[in-house]
Amino acid sequence: MAKRKLIYQIYPTAIGSLRDIADKIPLIAKLQPDYIWLSPIFLSPWVDGGYDVSDYCKIDPRFGNMKDFYHLVDVAKKHNIGILLDLVLNHTSSEHPWFKKSEQHDPWYKDYYVWLDKPLNWDSFFGGPAFDYDPIRGKYYLHLYDRSQPDLNFSNPRVVREFKQVIKFWTDRGVAGFRVDSANVLAEDALKSGILPRVSGFFNYYQTKETVAILEKLLSSPKIFTIAEPIGGEFLSHLRFRELTRKAFDAAFNVGTLDVADTFFSIKDHFYPINYRKWLHTLAKWSQEEKFSLAIESHDTPRAPSRFNAEPKTLAMLQFLLPSNYPCIYQGQEIGTRNAKLSNNIEDYPGVQSRMIYRRLRKEGKTKAQAMKQVKLSSRDNARQPIDWGEYVMQESDDNSVLNFYRRLTELWRQDPVLINGSLKIKKISRKGLFEFERRYKEETYYVHLDLSGRTKSYCKNSRGEIIVTNR
Ligand code: NOJ
């Protein structure tokens, strides 16, 4: 049987410094996570919320220093939690000294990035072309994301060596492993094969044996836990990726369950009302893949109760009663956090993604007000707001709170043989959000009735009709 690990994701600015995070660990520990995955804490100009790194071995001063990091690792260890760092391998910030030197044609660094004389017709995930002209170098460089995030050239052994050192640097400092950002688009294999895909094509071609070997060399170690993030929501290409990188990664983070329109960062993804039937089928399908995580929120999505217009407890049941070896809870999910009250002015948004959605909608002819309405619904900035700790503490003392419900569910997920081993049989999935399924193990069957619309009570009962858990 696969290892089972519960992961708790923290987007650091939503909590504060590393010391603030350490202070919250005793509370978070009551959910019994095996790992805390920290979104990037490295030095960064923060164009893409930390996913634009300018030094992988320095902590961004907004979070503190190395001493604070050691303290965090220690506190986590005391609660049997390992810290996972977010390794952004695909690209750096354009402020990274490697890029500065590469631009200037420094002989050691000139091939650290993907430079071409002529741009290809690829689109970037944040909108606009994926190649930009760099006047200093006099060539075009690739950026799958924002223009300030140049793609590294993973065919260059020097780049691979750099990351070997980065990984060693952090494992020497006590990290338990890594979540690897954009892990399926690291090598631009299509450049070599001469194929010129537009964005969706990135997800569909095989990583070459060479890339897989690189990943294995970098990441496979019995001592660290690694979870890849293959981007894009396409089931088959993710399975293929997972198969190919079996040795390199222990698990894969499942963006498939977050991308309800099979696209990544796309505005289509956030149109309302959500197609429940499609989303529930997607969740059920993914949940049976033993090496994939099951998440319903992340730092890249709006808050689930707002997005799916559903009660937090029903969403919790969905996540923890389906089979799942690697469920991920996103900070604040456990208190039922909803979308924030975001500004009506796009200039106030820190995130590149919100601005991209706005620009696209305006280009499609939407008025400012229409575009802002959509941005507020779909922005990932919704998920990056400070956690309401006052609410958290209040929920602690309320037996019926969402928080205590999550704690009971994570305990069940950990202990209950039917939930650990049971097969899944889908009985009904309706357009209006009714989801019925069975979990069967040996002589026991659990009947699960979930109603995302909230019209009826959601429950899980055993074959004797006893309620195992219910939202009301
Ligand atoms: C995926 C991350 O989850 C997202 O937040 C980031 O913007 C992109 N990768 C680029 O690193």
XYZ file of C-alpha atoms and ligand atoms in Angstrom:
483
model
C 0.000 0.000 0.000
C 1.118 3.509 -0.782
C 2.335 5.706 1.999
C -0.405 7.999 3.252
C 0.490 11.524 4.142
C -1.590 14.488 5.138
C -0.199 17.761 3.842
C -1.047 21.223 5.131
C -0.179 24.077 2.798
C 0.839 27.509 4.027
C 1.106 30.558 1.827
C 3.479 32.407 4.148
C 2.396 36.047 3.745
C -1.092 35.041 4.886
C 0.338 34.132 8.277
C 3.359 36.398 8.563
C 6.991 35.762 9.421
C 8.565 32.359 10.032
C 8.260 33.077 13.769
C 4.521 33.754 13.353
C 4.167 30.475 11.477
C 6.084 28.610 14.184
C 3.735 30.106 16.791
C 0.734 28.670 14.959
C 2.115 25.162 14.609
C 0.618 23.842 17.873
C -2.837 24.804 16.549
C -2.253 23.408 13.070
C -0.794 20.227 14.574
C -4.225 19.273 15.915
C -5.141 18.326 12.346
C -2.208 15.891 12.512
C -0.519 16.778 9.238
C 2.605 14.825 8.328
C 4.013 17.751 6.409
C 3.644 21.476 6.166
C 4.297 22.659 2.634
C 5.480 26.258 2.665
C 4.957 28.191 -0.537
C 8.225 29.995 -1.412
C 10.049 31.828 1.368
C 13.127 32.645 -0.714
C 14.437 36.068 -1.666
C 12.124 37.414 -4.337
C 10.975 40.674 -5.946
C 7.465 39.221 -5.437
C 6.068 39.749 -8.919
C 4.490 36.291 -8.765
C 4.012 36.086 -5.007
C 7.367 34.425 -4.294
C 7.340 32.074 -7.306
C 9.933 34.402 -8.835
C 13.071 33.581 -6.890
C 16.182 35.752 -6.937
C 18.196 33.661 -4.466
C 17.272 30.079 -3.529
C 19.517 29.981 -0.477
C 18.366 33.221 1.154
C 15.200 33.760 3.103
C 13.228 36.803 2.036
C 13.679 39.378 4.830
C 9.895 39.749 5.119
C 9.906 36.275 6.712
C 12.942 36.627 8.957
C 16.289 34.873 8.812
C 17.943 31.482 8.988
C 17.713 31.373 12.776
C 13.957 31.775 12.490
C 13.912 28.996 9.945
C 15.742 26.619 12.284
C 13.278 27.523 14.993
C 10.356 26.702 12.677
C 11.854 23.348 11.707
C 12.406 22.539 15.392
C 8.883 23.443 16.485
C 7.453 21.439 13.586
C 9.617 18.446 14.480
C 8.370 18.538 18.060
C 4.890 18.063 16.641
C 6.009 15.303 14.249
C 5.629 17.526 11.230
C 8.194 17.801 8.444
C 8.690 21.051 6.538
C 8.452 20.911 2.730
C 9.860 23.825 0.776
C 8.571 24.907 -2.598
C 11.262 24.338 -5.170
C 10.721 26.546 -8.186
C 12.871 24.775 -10.757
C 11.335 25.881 -14.015
C 12.238 29.534 -13.839
C 13.941 32.185 -11.729
C 13.184 35.856 -11.335
C 14.803 38.074 -13.969
C 16.474 39.693 -10.934
C 18.405 36.507 -10.236
C 22.165 37.046 -10.723
C 22.194 33.997 -13.046
C 19.873 35.807 -15.430
C 21.775 39.075 -15.181
C 24.964 37.263 -16.138
C 23.257 35.226 -18.833
C 21.904 38.418 -20.388
C 25.418 39.772 -20.509
C 26.647 36.660 -22.290
C 28.899 35.663 -19.391
C 30.627 32.488 -20.682
C 29.680 30.427 -17.600
C 26.045 31.541 -17.475
C 25.151 32.189 -21.111
C 23.247 28.894 -21.488
C 21.482 28.935 -18.114
C 18.265 30.056 -19.814
C 16.467 29.299 -23.071
C 17.642 31.854 -25.617
C 16.549 31.847 -29.256
C 17.317 34.071 -32.223
C 13.708 33.934 -33.343
C 10.685 33.632 -31.043
C 8.263 30.715 -31.346
C 4.522 31.217 -31.332
C 3.995 29.895 -27.783
C 1.668 31.627 -25.371
C 2.603 32.199 -21.745
C 0.326 31.041 -18.926
C -0.127 34.593 -17.719
C -1.207 35.831 -21.143
C 0.787 37.231 -24.062
C 3.698 35.619 -25.884
C 6.043 33.234 -24.078
C 9.134 34.740 -25.751
C 10.371 38.254 -25.114
C 13.221 40.152 -26.695
C 16.071 40.986 -24.364
C 17.906 44.042 -25.674
C 21.032 43.371 -23.592
C 21.550 39.896 -24.966
C 20.014 40.676 -28.362
C 18.008 37.420 -28.298
C 14.591 36.121 -27.263
C 14.198 34.275 -23.965
C 11.465 31.863 -22.980
C 9.113 32.548 -20.071
C 6.221 30.147 -19.653
C 4.905 32.471 -16.942
C 5.413 36.214 -16.531
C 8.112 38.007 -18.554
C 9.958 38.524 -15.256
C 10.230 34.720 -14.845
C 12.720 33.472 -17.455
C 12.741 29.684 -17.954
C 15.880 27.860 -16.936
C 17.588 25.547 -19.401
C 17.489 22.105 -17.804
C 19.536 20.607 -20.622
C 22.483 22.465 -19.160
C 24.273 20.288 -16.570
C 25.429 23.443 -14.793
C 21.828 24.358 -14.010
C 21.199 20.863 -12.699
C 24.314 21.133 -10.534
C 23.146 24.458 -9.116
C 19.937 22.813 -7.926
C 21.778 19.852 -6.501
C 23.492 22.360 -4.246
C 20.256 24.158 -3.429
C 18.645 20.868 -2.416
C 21.630 19.937 -0.282
C 21.664 23.386 1.298
C 18.100 22.945 2.536
C 18.215 19.281 3.461
C 21.300 20.083 5.542
C 19.094 22.615 7.320
C 16.474 20.087 8.261
C 13.792 20.219 5.577
C 11.868 17.002 5.082
C 11.387 17.444 1.357
C 10.064 19.570 -1.456
C 7.036 20.409 -3.502
C 8.344 20.934 -7.020
C 6.673 23.722 -8.931
C 5.637 23.217 -12.578
C 7.415 19.875 -12.615
C 6.084 18.713 -15.988
C 7.310 21.641 -18.023
C 10.900 21.849 -16.873
C 12.557 20.865 -20.093
C 11.536 22.403 -23.333
C 11.615 19.108 -25.183
C 9.465 20.579 -27.899
C 12.299 22.906 -28.803
C 14.421 19.927 -29.668
C 11.771 17.988 -31.488
C 10.884 21.052 -33.565
C 7.228 20.893 -32.533
C 5.756 24.305 -31.944
C 2.922 23.821 -29.501
C 0.771 26.551 -28.151
C 0.169 26.452 -24.424
C -2.081 23.431 -24.157
C 0.501 21.451 -26.105
C 2.940 21.707 -23.226
C 1.015 19.189 -21.233
C 0.746 16.635 -23.945
C 4.202 15.622 -24.931
C 6.436 13.217 -23.154
C 9.244 14.476 -21.089
C 12.338 12.958 -22.655
C 14.230 10.224 -20.908
C 16.885 12.830 -20.348
C 14.583 15.076 -18.315
C 13.330 12.191 -16.248
C 16.892 11.119 -15.536
C 17.702 14.659 -14.420
C 14.756 14.709 -12.043
C 15.688 11.328 -10.640
C 19.234 12.451 -10.038
C 18.060 15.579 -8.336
C 15.210 14.341 -6.256
C 15.041 10.634 -5.651
C 16.197 9.975 -2.147
C 14.686 7.754 0.500
C 15.412 10.513 2.992
C 13.244 13.228 1.495
C 9.602 13.422 0.510
C 8.923 14.954 -2.886
C 5.662 15.972 -4.405
C 5.571 17.210 -7.988
C 3.198 19.786 -9.299
C 2.349 18.900 -12.870
C 0.453 21.884 -14.217
C -2.585 21.742 -16.468
C -5.632 19.719 -15.657
C -5.322 16.908 -18.135
C -5.823 13.505 -16.619
C -3.984 11.320 -19.099
C -0.932 13.462 -19.487
C -0.615 13.664 -15.706
C -0.855 9.929 -15.360
C 1.827 9.567 -17.973
C 3.966 12.132 -16.187
C 3.435 10.338 -12.894
C 4.376 7.018 -14.458
C 7.555 8.433 -15.940
C 8.655 10.164 -12.784
C 7.778 7.392 -10.365
C 11.316 7.257 -9.008
C 11.815 10.993 -8.778
C 8.630 11.850 -6.876
C 6.732 10.222 -4.036
C 3.482 11.837 -5.123
C 1.998 14.440 -7.406
C -0.007 17.455 -6.350
C -3.263 17.304 -8.132
C -4.145 20.511 -9.861
C -6.666 18.473 -11.841
C -9.154 18.658 -8.983
C -8.745 22.411 -8.798
C -9.051 23.210 -12.490
C -12.703 22.708 -13.071
C -12.419 23.606 -16.741
C -9.319 21.520 -17.475
C -7.230 24.609 -17.856
C -4.733 26.370 -15.676
C -5.073 30.011 -14.683
C -7.676 30.407 -17.356
C -10.612 32.696 -16.846
C -12.892 30.006 -18.222
C -11.961 28.074 -15.141
C -13.870 30.403 -12.921
C -17.140 30.923 -14.702
C -20.195 30.471 -12.598
C -22.202 28.510 -11.808
C -19.650 25.745 -11.533
C -20.479 22.585 -13.439
C -20.820 20.294 -10.382
C -21.212 17.151 -12.392
C -17.951 17.662 -14.189
C -16.067 18.643 -11.062
C -17.362 15.734 -8.985
C -16.549 13.239 -11.723
C -13.051 14.716 -11.891
C -12.604 14.429 -8.133
C -13.826 10.851 -8.074
C -11.550 9.860 -10.927
C -8.456 11.459 -9.432
C -9.152 10.226 -5.926
C -8.566 6.673 -7.074
C -5.064 7.417 -8.270
C -3.009 6.303 -5.332
C -0.058 8.616 -5.850
C -1.990 11.823 -6.364
C -3.031 14.371 -3.807
C -6.623 15.394 -3.321
C -7.082 19.116 -2.841
C -10.055 21.386 -3.168
C -8.207 24.650 -2.555
C -4.729 26.071 -2.932
C -2.960 29.404 -3.184
C -3.929 29.370 -6.877
C -7.702 29.195 -6.454
C -10.461 31.221 -4.862
C -11.807 29.809 -1.578
C -13.798 26.600 -2.103
C -16.985 27.479 -0.143
C -17.383 30.625 -2.260
C -16.257 29.052 -5.503
C -18.497 26.010 -5.242
C -21.203 27.758 -3.292
C -21.178 24.940 -0.752
C -21.024 24.463 2.994
C -17.479 24.000 4.299
C -18.425 20.821 6.189
C -19.816 19.170 3.055
C -16.644 20.080 1.180
C -14.591 18.599 4.007
C -16.556 15.347 3.741
C -15.979 15.310 0.017
C -12.261 15.590 0.484
C -11.861 13.129 3.350
C -14.439 10.441 2.559
C -13.212 9.864 -0.984
C -10.129 7.671 -1.156
C -7.026 9.794 -0.893
C -3.509 8.963 0.127
C -2.294 12.539 0.009
C -5.019 14.978 0.978
C -3.859 18.599 1.118
C -5.515 21.154 3.351
C -4.935 24.742 2.392
C -4.467 27.111 5.368
C -7.767 28.502 6.575
C -9.785 25.858 4.742
C -10.294 24.162 8.097
C -12.220 27.148 9.459
C -14.337 27.451 6.318
C -12.698 30.651 5.074
C -14.601 32.280 2.227
C -13.473 34.671 -0.487
C -12.132 37.976 0.747
C -13.708 41.358 0.144
C -11.329 42.394 -2.596
C -10.869 45.893 -3.980
C -12.774 47.277 -6.973
C -9.585 48.758 -8.318
C -7.289 46.441 -10.278
C -4.271 48.576 -9.313
C -4.677 47.314 -5.727
C -4.100 43.678 -6.739
C -0.629 42.339 -6.080
C -0.996 39.211 -8.186
C -0.083 38.833 -11.871
C -2.984 36.426 -12.349
C -5.702 38.906 -11.327
C -4.272 41.472 -13.707
C -4.170 38.939 -16.515
C -7.830 38.055 -16.002
C -8.710 41.754 -15.989
C -6.775 42.526 -19.179
C -8.334 39.598 -21.002
C -11.847 40.511 -20.009
C -11.343 44.135 -21.010
C -9.973 42.971 -24.369
C -13.092 40.858 -24.829
C -15.137 44.051 -24.487
C -16.280 43.820 -20.857
C -16.778 47.087 -18.982
C -14.514 47.896 -16.028
C -17.278 46.967 -13.602
C -18.039 43.656 -15.344
C -14.350 42.765 -15.464
C -13.835 43.599 -11.781
C -16.833 41.527 -10.770
C -15.256 38.504 -12.441
C -11.792 39.246 -11.034
C -13.188 39.379 -7.499
C -14.828 35.990 -7.917
C -11.946 34.224 -9.537
C -8.788 35.861 -8.224
C -6.336 33.671 -6.402
C -5.641 36.707 -4.224
C -8.775 35.585 -2.398
C -6.789 32.723 -0.930
C -3.778 34.803 0.039
C -5.382 37.038 2.653
C -4.436 36.963 6.352
C -5.965 34.102 8.304
C -8.563 35.138 10.842
C -6.971 33.738 14.023
C -9.669 35.237 16.215
C -12.186 33.100 14.365
C -9.832 30.125 14.589
C -9.593 30.331 18.355
C -13.342 30.817 18.683
C -13.972 27.697 16.624
C -11.606 25.723 18.840
C -14.008 25.968 21.749
C -17.128 25.219 19.710
C -17.768 21.504 19.317
C -19.878 22.054 16.226
C -17.404 24.277 14.442
C -15.973 23.629 11.007
C -12.542 23.388 12.626
C -13.514 20.598 15.000
C -15.293 18.869 12.119
C -12.077 18.919 10.095
C -10.164 17.569 13.081
C -12.619 14.673 13.419
C -12.390 13.957 9.701
C -8.610 13.947 9.589
C -8.665 11.560 12.561
C -11.085 9.287 10.681
C -8.921 9.502 7.556
C -5.993 8.344 9.660
C -7.721 5.573 11.640
C -10.757 4.183 9.858
C -10.001 0.923 7.986
C -12.838 1.450 5.491
C -11.637 4.934 4.632
C -8.052 3.743 4.468
C -8.608 0.649 2.349
C -12.115 0.782 0.959
C -12.866 0.645 -2.746
C -14.963 3.395 -4.289
C -18.240 2.846 -6.089
C -20.056 5.862 -7.471
C -23.831 5.646 -7.195
C -24.981 9.064 -8.312
C -23.604 12.398 -9.431
C -26.110 15.092 -10.298
C -25.868 18.457 -11.993
C -27.190 20.082 -8.830
C -24.376 18.772 -6.675
C -25.741 15.531 -5.263
C -23.002 12.947 -4.892
C -23.592 9.429 -3.590
C -20.928 6.795 -3.312
C -19.947 3.696 -1.383
C -16.694 2.760 0.267
C -16.374 -0.979 0.740
C -13.807 -2.921 2.740
C -14.127 -6.579 3.717
C -17.591 -7.018 5.283
C -18.212 -3.311 5.784
C -19.743 -0.748 3.422
C -20.046 2.977 4.050
C -22.830 4.817 2.259
C -22.013 8.429 1.587
C -24.608 11.014 0.644
C -23.240 14.497 -0.053
C -25.331 17.430 -1.145
C -23.259 20.411 -2.213
C -26.388 22.490 -2.708
C -27.119 22.151 1.021
C -30.744 21.200 0.312
C -30.420 17.901 2.154
C -28.237 16.706 4.992
C -24.889 15.164 4.027
C -23.837 12.029 5.880
C -21.800 8.874 5.857
C -23.333 5.799 7.473
C -22.198 2.225 7.898
C -24.008 -0.970 6.884
C -25.920 -1.007 10.188
C -27.262 2.461 9.430
C -25.151 4.139 12.105
C -23.973 7.610 11.260
C -20.185 7.850 10.999
C -20.208 11.544 10.252
C -22.739 14.154 9.206
C -22.691 17.889 8.559
C -25.826 18.601 10.627
C 2.486 27.192 -10.074
C 2.258 27.889 -8.764
O 1.352 27.145 -8.010
C 1.758 29.285 -9.068
O 1.362 29.972 -7.920
C 2.862 30.043 -9.792
O 2.346 31.277 -10.226
C 3.354 29.261 -11.013
N 3.547 27.853 -10.758
C 4.668 29.824 -11.487
O 5.694 29.451 -10.598
